[in-house]
Coordinates of C-alpha atoms and ligand atoms in Angstrom, one line a residue:
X1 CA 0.0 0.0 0.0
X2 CA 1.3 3.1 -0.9
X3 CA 1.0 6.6 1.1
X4 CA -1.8 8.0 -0.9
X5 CA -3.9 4.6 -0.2
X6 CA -3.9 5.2 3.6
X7 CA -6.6 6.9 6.0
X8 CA -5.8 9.8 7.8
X9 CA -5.2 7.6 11.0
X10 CA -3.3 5.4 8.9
X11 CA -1.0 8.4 8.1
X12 CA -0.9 9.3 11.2
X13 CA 0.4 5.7 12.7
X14 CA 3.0 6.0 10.1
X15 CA 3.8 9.7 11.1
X16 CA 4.5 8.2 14.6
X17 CA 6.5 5.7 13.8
X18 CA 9.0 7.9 12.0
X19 CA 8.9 10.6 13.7
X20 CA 8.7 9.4 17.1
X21 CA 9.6 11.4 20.4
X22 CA 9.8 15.0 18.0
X23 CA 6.8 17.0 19.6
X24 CA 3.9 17.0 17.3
X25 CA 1.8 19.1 19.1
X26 CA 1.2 21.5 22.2
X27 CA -1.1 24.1 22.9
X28 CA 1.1 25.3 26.1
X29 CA -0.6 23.2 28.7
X30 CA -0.1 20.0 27.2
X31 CA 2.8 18.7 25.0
X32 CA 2.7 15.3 22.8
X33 CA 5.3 14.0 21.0
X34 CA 4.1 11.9 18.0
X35 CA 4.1 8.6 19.3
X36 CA 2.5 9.9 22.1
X37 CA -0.4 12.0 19.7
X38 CA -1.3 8.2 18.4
X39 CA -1.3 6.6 21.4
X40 CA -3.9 8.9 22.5
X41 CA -5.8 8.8 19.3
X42 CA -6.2 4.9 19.5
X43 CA -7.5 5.3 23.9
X44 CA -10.0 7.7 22.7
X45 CA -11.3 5.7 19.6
X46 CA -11.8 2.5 21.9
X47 CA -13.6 5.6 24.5
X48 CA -15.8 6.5 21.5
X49 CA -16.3 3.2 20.2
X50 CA -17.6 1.7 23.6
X51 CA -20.1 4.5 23.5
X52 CA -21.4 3.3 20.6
X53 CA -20.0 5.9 17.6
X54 CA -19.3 3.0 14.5
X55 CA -18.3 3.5 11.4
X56 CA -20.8 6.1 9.6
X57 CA -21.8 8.1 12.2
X58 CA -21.9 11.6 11.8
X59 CA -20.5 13.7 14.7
X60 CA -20.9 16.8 15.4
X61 CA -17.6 18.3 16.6
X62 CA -16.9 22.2 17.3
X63 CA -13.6 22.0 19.3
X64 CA -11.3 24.9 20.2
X65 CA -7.9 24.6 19.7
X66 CA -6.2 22.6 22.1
X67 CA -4.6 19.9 21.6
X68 CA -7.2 17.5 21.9
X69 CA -8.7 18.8 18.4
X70 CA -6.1 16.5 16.2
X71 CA -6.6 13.4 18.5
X72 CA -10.3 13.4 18.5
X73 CA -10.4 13.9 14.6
X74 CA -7.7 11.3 14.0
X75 CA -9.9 8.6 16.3
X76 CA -13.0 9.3 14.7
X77 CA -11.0 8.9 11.4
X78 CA -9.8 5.8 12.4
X79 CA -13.8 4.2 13.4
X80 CA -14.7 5.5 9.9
X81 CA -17.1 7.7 11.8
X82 CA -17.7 11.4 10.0
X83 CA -16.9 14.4 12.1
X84 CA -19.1 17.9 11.0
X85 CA -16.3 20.0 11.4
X86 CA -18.1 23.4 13.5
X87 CA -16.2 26.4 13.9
X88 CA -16.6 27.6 17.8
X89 CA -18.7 31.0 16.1
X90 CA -21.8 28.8 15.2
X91 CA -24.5 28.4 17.0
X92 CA -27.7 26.9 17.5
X93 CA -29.6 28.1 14.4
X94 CA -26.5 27.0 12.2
X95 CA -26.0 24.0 14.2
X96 CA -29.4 22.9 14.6
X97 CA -30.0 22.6 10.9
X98 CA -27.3 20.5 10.0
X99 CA -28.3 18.5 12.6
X100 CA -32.0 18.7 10.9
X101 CA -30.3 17.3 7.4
X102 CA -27.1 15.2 8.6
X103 CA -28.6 13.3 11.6
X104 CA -26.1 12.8 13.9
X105 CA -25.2 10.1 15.8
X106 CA -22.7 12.1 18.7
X107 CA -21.9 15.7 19.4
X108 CA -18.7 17.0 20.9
X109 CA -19.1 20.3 21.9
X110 CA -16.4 22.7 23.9
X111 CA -18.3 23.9 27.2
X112 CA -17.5 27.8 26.7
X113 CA -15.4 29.6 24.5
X114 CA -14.5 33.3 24.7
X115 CA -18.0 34.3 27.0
X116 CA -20.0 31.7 25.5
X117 CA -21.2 28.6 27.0
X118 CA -22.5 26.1 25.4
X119 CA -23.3 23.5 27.4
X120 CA -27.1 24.5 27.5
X121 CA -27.3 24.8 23.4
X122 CA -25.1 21.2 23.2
X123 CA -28.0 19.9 25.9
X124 CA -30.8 21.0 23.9
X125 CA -29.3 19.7 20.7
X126 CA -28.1 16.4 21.8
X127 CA -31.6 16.1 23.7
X128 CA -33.4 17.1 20.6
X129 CA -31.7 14.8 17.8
X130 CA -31.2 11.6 20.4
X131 CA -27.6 12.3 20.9
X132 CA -27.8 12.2 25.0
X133 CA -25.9 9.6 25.5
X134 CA -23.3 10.1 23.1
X135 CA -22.6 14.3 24.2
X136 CA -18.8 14.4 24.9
X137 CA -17.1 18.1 26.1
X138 CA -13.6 18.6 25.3
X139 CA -12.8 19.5 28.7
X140 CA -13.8 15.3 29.6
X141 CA -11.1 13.6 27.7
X142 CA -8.3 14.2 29.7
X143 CA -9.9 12.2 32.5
X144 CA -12.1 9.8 30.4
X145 CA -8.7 8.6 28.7
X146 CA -6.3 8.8 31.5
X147 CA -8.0 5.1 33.2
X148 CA -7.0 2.0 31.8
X149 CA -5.4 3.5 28.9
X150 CA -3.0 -0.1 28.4
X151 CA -6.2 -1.9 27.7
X152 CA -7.8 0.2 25.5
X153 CA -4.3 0.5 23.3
X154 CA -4.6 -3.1 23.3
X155 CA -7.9 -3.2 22.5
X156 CA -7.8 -0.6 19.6
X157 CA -5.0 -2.5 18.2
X158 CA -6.6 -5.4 17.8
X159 CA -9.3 -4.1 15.1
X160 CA -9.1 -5.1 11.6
X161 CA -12.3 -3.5 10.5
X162 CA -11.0 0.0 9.1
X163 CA -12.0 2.2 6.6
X164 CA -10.0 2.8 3.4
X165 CA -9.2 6.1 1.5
X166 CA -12.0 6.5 -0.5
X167 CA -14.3 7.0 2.1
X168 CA -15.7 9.8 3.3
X169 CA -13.4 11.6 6.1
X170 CA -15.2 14.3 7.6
X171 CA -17.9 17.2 6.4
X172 CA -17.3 20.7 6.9
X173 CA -19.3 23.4 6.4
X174 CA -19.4 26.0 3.4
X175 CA -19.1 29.4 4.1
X176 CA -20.2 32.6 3.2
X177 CA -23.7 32.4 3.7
X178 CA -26.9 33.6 5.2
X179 CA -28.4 30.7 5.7
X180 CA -27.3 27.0 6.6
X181 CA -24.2 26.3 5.5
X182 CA -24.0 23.3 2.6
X183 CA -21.9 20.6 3.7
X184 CA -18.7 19.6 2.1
X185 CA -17.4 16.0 1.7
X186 CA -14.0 15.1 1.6
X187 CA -12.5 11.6 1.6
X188 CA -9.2 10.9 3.3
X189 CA -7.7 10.5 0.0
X190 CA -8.1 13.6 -1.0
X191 CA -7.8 15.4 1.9
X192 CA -4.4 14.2 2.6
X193 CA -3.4 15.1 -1.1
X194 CA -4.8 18.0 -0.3
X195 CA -2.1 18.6 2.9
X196 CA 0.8 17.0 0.9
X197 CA 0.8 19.2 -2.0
X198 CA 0.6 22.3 0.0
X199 CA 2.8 21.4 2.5
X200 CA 5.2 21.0 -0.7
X201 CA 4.5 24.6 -1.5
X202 CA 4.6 26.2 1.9
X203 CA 8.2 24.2 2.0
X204 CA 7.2 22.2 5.5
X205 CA 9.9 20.0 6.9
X206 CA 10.3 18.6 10.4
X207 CA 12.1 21.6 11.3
X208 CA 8.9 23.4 11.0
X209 CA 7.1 24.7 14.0
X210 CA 3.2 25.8 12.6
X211 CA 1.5 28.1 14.9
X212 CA -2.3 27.6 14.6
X213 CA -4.5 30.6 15.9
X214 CA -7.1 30.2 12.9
X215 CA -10.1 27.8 13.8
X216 CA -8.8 24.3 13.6
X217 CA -11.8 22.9 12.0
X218 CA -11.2 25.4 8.9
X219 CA -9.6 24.3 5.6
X220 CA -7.1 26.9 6.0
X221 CA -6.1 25.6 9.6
X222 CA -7.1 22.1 8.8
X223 CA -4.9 20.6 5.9
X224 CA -4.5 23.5 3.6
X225 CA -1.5 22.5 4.6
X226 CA -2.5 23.2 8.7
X227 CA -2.1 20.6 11.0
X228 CA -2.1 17.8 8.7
X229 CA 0.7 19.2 6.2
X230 CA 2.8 19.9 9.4
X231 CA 2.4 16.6 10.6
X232 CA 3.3 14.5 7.7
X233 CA 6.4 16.3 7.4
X234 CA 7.2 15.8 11.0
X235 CA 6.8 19.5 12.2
X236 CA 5.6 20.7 15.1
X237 CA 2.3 22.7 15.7
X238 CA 0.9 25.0 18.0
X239 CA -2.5 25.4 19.1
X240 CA -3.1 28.7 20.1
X241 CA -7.0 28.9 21.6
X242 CA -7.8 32.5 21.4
X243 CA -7.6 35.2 18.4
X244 CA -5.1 37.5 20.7
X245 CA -2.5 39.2 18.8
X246 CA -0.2 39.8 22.5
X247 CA -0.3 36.0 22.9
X248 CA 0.2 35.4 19.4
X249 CA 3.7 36.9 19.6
X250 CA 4.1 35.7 22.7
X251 CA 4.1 32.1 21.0
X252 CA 6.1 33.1 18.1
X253 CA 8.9 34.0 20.2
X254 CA 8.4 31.0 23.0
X255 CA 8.2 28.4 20.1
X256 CA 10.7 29.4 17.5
X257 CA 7.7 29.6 15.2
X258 CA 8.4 29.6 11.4
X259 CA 5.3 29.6 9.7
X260 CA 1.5 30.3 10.7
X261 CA -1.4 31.0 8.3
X262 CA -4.0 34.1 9.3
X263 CA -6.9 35.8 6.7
X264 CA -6.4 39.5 6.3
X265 CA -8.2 41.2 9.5
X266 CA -5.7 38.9 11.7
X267 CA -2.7 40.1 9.8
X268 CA -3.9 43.9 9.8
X269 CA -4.0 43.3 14.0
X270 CA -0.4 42.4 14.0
X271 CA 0.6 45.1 11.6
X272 CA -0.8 47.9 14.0
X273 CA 1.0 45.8 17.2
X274 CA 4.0 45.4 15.6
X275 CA 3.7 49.4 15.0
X276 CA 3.1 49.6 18.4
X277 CA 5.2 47.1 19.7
X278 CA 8.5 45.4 18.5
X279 CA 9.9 43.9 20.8
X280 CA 8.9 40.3 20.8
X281 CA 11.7 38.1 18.8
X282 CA 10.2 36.9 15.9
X283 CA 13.7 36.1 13.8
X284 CA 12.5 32.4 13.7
X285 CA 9.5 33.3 11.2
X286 CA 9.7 32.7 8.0
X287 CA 6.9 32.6 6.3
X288 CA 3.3 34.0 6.8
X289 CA 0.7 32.3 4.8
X290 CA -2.6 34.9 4.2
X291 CA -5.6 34.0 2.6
X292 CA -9.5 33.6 3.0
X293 CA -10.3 36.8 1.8
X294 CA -9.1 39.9 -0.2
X295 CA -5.6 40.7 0.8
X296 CA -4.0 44.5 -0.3
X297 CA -0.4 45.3 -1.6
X298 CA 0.2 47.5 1.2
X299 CA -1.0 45.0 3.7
X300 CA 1.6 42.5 2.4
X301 CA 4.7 44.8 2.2
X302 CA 3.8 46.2 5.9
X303 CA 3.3 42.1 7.1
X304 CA 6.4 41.3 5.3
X305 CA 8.4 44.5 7.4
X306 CA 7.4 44.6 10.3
X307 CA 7.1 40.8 10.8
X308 CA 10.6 39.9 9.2
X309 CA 9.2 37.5 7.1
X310 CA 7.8 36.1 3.3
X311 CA 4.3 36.4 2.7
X312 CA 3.1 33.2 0.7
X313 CA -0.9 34.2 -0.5
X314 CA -3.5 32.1 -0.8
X315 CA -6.3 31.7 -2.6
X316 CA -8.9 28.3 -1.9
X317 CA -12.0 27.4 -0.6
X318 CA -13.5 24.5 1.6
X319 CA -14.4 22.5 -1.4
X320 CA -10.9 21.9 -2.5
X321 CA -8.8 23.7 -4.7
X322 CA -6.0 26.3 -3.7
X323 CA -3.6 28.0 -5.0
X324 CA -0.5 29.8 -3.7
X325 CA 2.1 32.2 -4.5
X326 CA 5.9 30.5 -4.3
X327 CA 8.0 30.9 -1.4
X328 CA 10.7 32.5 -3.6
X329 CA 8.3 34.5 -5.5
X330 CA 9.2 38.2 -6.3
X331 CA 8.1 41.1 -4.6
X332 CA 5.9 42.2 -7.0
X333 CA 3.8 38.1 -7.3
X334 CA 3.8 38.1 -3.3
X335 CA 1.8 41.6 -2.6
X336 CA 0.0 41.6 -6.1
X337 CA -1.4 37.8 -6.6
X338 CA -2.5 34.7 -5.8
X339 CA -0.1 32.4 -7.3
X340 CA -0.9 29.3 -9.2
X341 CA -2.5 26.0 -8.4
X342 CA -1.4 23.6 -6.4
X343 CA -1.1 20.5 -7.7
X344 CA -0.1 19.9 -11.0
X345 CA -3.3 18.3 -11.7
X346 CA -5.1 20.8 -10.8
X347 CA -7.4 22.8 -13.7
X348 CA -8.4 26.5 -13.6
X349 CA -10.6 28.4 -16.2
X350 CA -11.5 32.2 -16.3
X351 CA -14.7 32.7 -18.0
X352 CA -17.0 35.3 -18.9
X353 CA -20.8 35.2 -17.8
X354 CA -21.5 32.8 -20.4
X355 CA -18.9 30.5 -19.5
X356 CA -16.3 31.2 -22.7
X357 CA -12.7 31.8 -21.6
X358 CA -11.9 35.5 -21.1
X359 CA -8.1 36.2 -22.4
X360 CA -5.0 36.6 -20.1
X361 CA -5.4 40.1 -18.2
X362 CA -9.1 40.6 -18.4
X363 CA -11.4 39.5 -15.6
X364 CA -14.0 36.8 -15.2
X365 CA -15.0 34.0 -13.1
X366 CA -12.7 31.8 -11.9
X367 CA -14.1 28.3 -11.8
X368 CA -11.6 24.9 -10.9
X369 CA -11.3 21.2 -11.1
X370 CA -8.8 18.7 -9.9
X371 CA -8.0 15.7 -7.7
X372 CA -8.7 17.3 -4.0
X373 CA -11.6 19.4 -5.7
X374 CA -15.1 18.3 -4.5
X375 CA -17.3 17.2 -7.4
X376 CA -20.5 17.9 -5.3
X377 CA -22.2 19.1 -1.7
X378 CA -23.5 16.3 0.6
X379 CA -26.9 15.0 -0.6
X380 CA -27.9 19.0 -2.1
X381 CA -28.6 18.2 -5.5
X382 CA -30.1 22.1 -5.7
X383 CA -26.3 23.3 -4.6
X384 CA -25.1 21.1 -6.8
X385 CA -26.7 22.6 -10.0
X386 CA -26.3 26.2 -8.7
X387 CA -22.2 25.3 -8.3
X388 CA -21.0 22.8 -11.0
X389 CA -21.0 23.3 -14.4
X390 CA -21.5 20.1 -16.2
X391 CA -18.0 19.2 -16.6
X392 CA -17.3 19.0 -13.4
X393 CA -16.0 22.1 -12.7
X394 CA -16.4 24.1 -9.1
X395 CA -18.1 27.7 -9.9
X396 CA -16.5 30.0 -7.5
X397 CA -18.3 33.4 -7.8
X398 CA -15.2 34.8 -7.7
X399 CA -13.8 37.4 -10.0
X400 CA -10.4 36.3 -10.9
X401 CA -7.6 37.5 -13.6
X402 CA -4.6 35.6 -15.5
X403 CA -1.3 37.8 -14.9
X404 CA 1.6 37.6 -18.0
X405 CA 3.5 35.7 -15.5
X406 CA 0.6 32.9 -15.4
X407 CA -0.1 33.9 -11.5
X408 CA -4.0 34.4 -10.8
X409 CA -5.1 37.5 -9.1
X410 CA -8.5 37.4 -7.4
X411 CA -10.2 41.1 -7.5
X412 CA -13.8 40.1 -5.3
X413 CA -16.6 38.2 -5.7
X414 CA -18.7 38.2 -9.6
X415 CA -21.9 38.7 -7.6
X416 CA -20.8 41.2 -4.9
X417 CA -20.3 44.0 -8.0
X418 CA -22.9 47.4 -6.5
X419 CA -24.7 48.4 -9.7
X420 CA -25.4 52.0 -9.1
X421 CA -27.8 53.6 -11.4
X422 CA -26.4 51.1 -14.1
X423 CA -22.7 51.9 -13.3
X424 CA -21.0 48.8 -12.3
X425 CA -18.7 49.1 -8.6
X426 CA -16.5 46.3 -7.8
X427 CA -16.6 47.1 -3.4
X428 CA -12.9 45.5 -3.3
X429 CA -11.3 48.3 -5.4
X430 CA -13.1 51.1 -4.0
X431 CA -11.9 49.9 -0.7
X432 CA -8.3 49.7 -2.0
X433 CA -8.3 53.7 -2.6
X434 CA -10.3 54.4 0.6
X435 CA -7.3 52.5 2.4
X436 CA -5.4 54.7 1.0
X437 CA -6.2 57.8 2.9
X438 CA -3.8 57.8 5.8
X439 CA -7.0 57.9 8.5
X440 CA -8.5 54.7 7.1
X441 CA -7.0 51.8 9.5
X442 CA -9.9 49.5 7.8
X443 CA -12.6 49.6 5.7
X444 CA -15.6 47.2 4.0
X445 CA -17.7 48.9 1.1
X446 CA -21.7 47.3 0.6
X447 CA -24.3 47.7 -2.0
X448 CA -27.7 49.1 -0.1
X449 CA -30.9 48.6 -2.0
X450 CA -32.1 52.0 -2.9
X451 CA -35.4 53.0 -5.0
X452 CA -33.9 55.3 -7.4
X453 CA -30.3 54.0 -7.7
X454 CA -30.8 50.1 -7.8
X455 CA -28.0 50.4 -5.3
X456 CA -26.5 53.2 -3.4
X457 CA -22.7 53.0 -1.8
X458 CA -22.2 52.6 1.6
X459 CA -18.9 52.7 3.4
X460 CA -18.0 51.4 7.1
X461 CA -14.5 52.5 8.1
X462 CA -12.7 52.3 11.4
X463 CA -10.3 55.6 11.4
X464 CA -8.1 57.1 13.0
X465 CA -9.8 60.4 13.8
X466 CA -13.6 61.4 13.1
X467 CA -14.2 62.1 9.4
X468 CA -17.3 62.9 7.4
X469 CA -18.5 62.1 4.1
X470 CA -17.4 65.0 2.4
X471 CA -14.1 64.6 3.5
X472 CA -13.8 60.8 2.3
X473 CA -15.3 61.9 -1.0
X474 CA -12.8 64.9 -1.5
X475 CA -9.3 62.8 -0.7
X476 CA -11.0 60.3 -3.1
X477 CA -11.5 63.1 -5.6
X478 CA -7.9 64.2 -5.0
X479 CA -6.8 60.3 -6.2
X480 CA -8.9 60.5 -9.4
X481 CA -11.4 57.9 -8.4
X482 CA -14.2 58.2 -11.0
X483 CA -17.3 60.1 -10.1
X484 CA -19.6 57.1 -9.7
X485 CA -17.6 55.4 -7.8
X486 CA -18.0 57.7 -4.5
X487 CA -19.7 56.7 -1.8
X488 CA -23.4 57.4 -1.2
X489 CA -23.0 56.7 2.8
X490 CA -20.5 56.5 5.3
X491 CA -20.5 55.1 9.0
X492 CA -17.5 54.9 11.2
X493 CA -17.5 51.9 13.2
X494 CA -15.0 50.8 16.4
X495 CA -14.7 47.6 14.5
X496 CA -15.5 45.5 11.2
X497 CA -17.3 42.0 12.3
X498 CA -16.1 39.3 11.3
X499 CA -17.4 35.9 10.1
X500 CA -16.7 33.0 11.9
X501 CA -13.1 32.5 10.9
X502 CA -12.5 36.1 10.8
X503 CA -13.5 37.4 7.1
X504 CA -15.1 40.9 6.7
X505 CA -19.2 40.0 7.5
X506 CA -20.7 42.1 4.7
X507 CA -23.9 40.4 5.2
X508 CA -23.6 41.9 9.1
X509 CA -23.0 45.6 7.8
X510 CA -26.4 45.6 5.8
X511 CA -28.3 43.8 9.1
X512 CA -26.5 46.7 11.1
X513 CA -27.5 49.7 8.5
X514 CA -31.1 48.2 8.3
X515 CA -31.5 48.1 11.5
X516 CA -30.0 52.0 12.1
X517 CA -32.8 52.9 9.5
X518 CA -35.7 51.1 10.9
X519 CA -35.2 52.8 14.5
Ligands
LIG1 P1 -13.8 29.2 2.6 O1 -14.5 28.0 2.0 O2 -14.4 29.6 3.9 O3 -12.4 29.0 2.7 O4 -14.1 30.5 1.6 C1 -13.6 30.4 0.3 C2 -13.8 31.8 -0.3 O5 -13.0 32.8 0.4 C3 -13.4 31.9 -1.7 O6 -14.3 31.4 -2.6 C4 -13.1 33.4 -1.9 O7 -14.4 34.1 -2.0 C5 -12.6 33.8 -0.5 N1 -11.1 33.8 -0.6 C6 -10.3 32.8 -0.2 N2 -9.0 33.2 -0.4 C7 -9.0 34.5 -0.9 C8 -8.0 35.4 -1.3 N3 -6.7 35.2 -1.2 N4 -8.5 36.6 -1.8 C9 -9.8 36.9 -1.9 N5 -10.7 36.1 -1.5 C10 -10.4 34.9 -1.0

């Protein structure tokens, strides 16, 4: 049997036998070395098993980060049951319908995360879909593992029923919408093809230490390459529980970490500690991957200065593909673009809005196919037509462009364009040259339904000092921004909010300015 014919357990057994006593993972209370990551991966499947998860359940899991994340994914990997990979953000309307269409068989919740508790919602769920019995908390498996642990190693090791590669490994959820989330299959196979190849990319070795602060059930933090790619190349990772920026350093400097992966508000909160604060030692990292949504120029040169290291972007999405700029890309690939795919397999088109291929430079659709790609949702035959063409490929709704150099540059989403009295706005370029004014720390353009426009413009910034309307539209007049493209509305905000695994919530913005109109 060859790697790419093995589980993600299976990997992992391998992992430990040749990597050993080399820490895999910590999350600063608790330290495993590889061997040791396995060992407790097999005590918790025989835990899991006895409580009647098999092969085929479906298991809701919404974990923190701790270390306890990659050994209850690896056991329930190795039963061949299905984990629904939560992110600590949803809640009981998003959770409860998946539960409505994936019937669960388990839940493993976290009891409270940064002021919430959800012990009562994980109660009321488990009661609701006949999971009582089978309701773990993350904070129970130190103790429900640490008893008779000899036995159940021996016990674990004596099962021959398995799955195999092609099976479904886990579910996670789609993102970017309003309502519930579709649900994302991906089999071991191509999951850990998935980690391999962009491990290769990211250059991961064992000398690697991966710090971990996005959500571990996300693509990004998962396998893209995340915890996985670390692991297979006999790295170390770090689990780092909560989104703060002072502890964030604080692990760079205590772990010798060389390489972490944030989305674009995370990075913009170290660039204005860093300009606050320096002195942490950060001379061990060397690359910063950023991706998940749209990244600026000036973002990357000030992440690459004031961090010391390379940026690597990243463009990909939950249902498979991504691509990736080179480590040793030049200056003007790393700020500007996207990079390429990243397996050699994989297939990208740019198309127009009748799906014909738009030439190199000009902007379409980006849609993508390939080996780690998903080919459709779980049981959503409705998604499915909406987001596959019929060859196959994934249609991304995102608005992409072919550079001479063959790198792709993403410029927003095809459907987020504000079409203002017939003039066509694309919100991530506006919000480009509003970033440019030296008061704009942050900003997030919508389109607002208005009678006699279609749309009207409406800007929320977070600035450094109080500024009006007027003003905004005057230092954008001053840059030569077209007429139509200035702003209808502006409201200064303390903050942007942020989606579950920290991406700019447009659809929040509008509930907010709705709301502000309606009272
Ligand atoms: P998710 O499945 O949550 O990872 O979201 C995938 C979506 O995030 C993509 O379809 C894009 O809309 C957006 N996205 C990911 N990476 C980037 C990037 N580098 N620049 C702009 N948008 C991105």
């Amino acid at each position: 049997m060859t790697t790419a014919d093995l589980t993600l357990d299976a990997a992992l057994s391998e992992w430990s036998a040749q990597y050993g006593d080399h820490t895999a993972v910590t999350d600063g209370q608790t330290a495993w070395d590889y061997r040791q990551l396995y060992e407790k991966t097999l005590v918790l499947a025989d835990l899991l098993r006895k409580r009647g998860i098999v092969r085929g359940s479906r298991v809701i899991m919404q974990m923190t980060n701790t270390v306890w994340f990659p050994a209850v994914f690896f056991a329930l990997s190795r039963i061949g049951a299905v984990p629904i990979l939560c992110l600590p953000a949803h809640k009981e309307l998003v959770i409860g319908g998946i539960c409505r269409n994936a019937k669960p068989a388990a839940m493993i919740f976290t009891r409270r995360y940064l002021k919430f508790q959800y012990e009562e919602m994980a109660q009321n769920l488990a009661a609701q879909y006949g999971c009582a019995e089978r309701l773990f908390f993350e904070d129970e498996f130190a103790a429900l593992t640490s008893a008779d642990a000899d036995a159940a190693l021996e016990r674990e090791r004596a099962v021959t029923d398995l799955p195999s590669a092609d099976d479904l490994a886990f579910l996670s959820l789609s993102g970017g919408t309003t309502g519930i989330p579709k649900l994302i299959p991906r089999t071991h196979r191509d999951y850990l093809y998935n980690a391999r190849v962009t491990a290769e990319r990211a250059a991961l070795s064992a000398e690697s230490v991966m710090l971990n602060i996005l959500p571990a059930a996300h693509n990004f933090a998962l396998g893209t390459p995340g915890i996985i790619g670390t692991l297979m190349c006999g790295g170390t990772v770090v689990m780092q529980k909560y989104p703060d920026i002072t502890e964030f350093f604080a692990n760079v400097e205590a772990y010798g970490v060389t390489i972490t992966s944030l989305v674009p508000a995370l990075v913009n909160m170290c660039i204005r500690y860093r300009n606050l604060f320096d002195d942490d030692d950060v001379s061990s990292l060397r690359y910063v991957m950023v991706g998940g949504a749209m990244f600026r120029p000036e973002e990357a040169e000030a992440a690459e200065r004031l961090m010391h290291c390379t940026v690597i972007q990243v463009f990909g999405m939950s249902e498979g593909m991504t691509f990736m700029t080179d480590c040793d890309a030049p200056e003007q690939v790393r700020w500007h673009d996207q990079g390429k795919p990243s397996a050699p397999e994989d297939e990208y088109r740019i198309v127009d809005a009748d799906g014909n291929d738009v030439p190199d430079g000009e902007a379409g659709e980006i849609i993508v196919r390939g080996p780690y790609t998903i080919r459709g949702y779980y049981e959503n035959p409705d998604a499915n037509r909406r987001s596959f063409n019929s060859a196959g490929y994934y249609l991304t709704g995102d608005r992409a462009l072919r550079t001479p150099e063959g790198n792709v540059r993403i410029l927003g989403r095809v459907r987020e364009q504000i079409n203002r009295a017939g003039e066509k706005i694309m919100p991530a370029a506006l919000e480009e040259w509003i970033c440019r004014s030296e008061n704009v720390l942050e900003c997030a353009v919508i389109g607002v339904p208005d009678a006699e426009l279609g749309h009207k413009i409406c800007v929320y910034a977070v600035t450094e000092k109080p500024m009006t309307l007027q003003e905004l539209n005057a230092f954008l007049k001053g840059e030569q921004v077209s007429d139509f493209y200035l702003p209808d509305l502006l409201r200064l905000t303390d903050a942007l909010p942020l989606t579950p695994v920290g991406k700019v919530d447009k659809n929040e913005l509008l509930r907010m300015l709705e709301q502000e109109e309606r009272s």
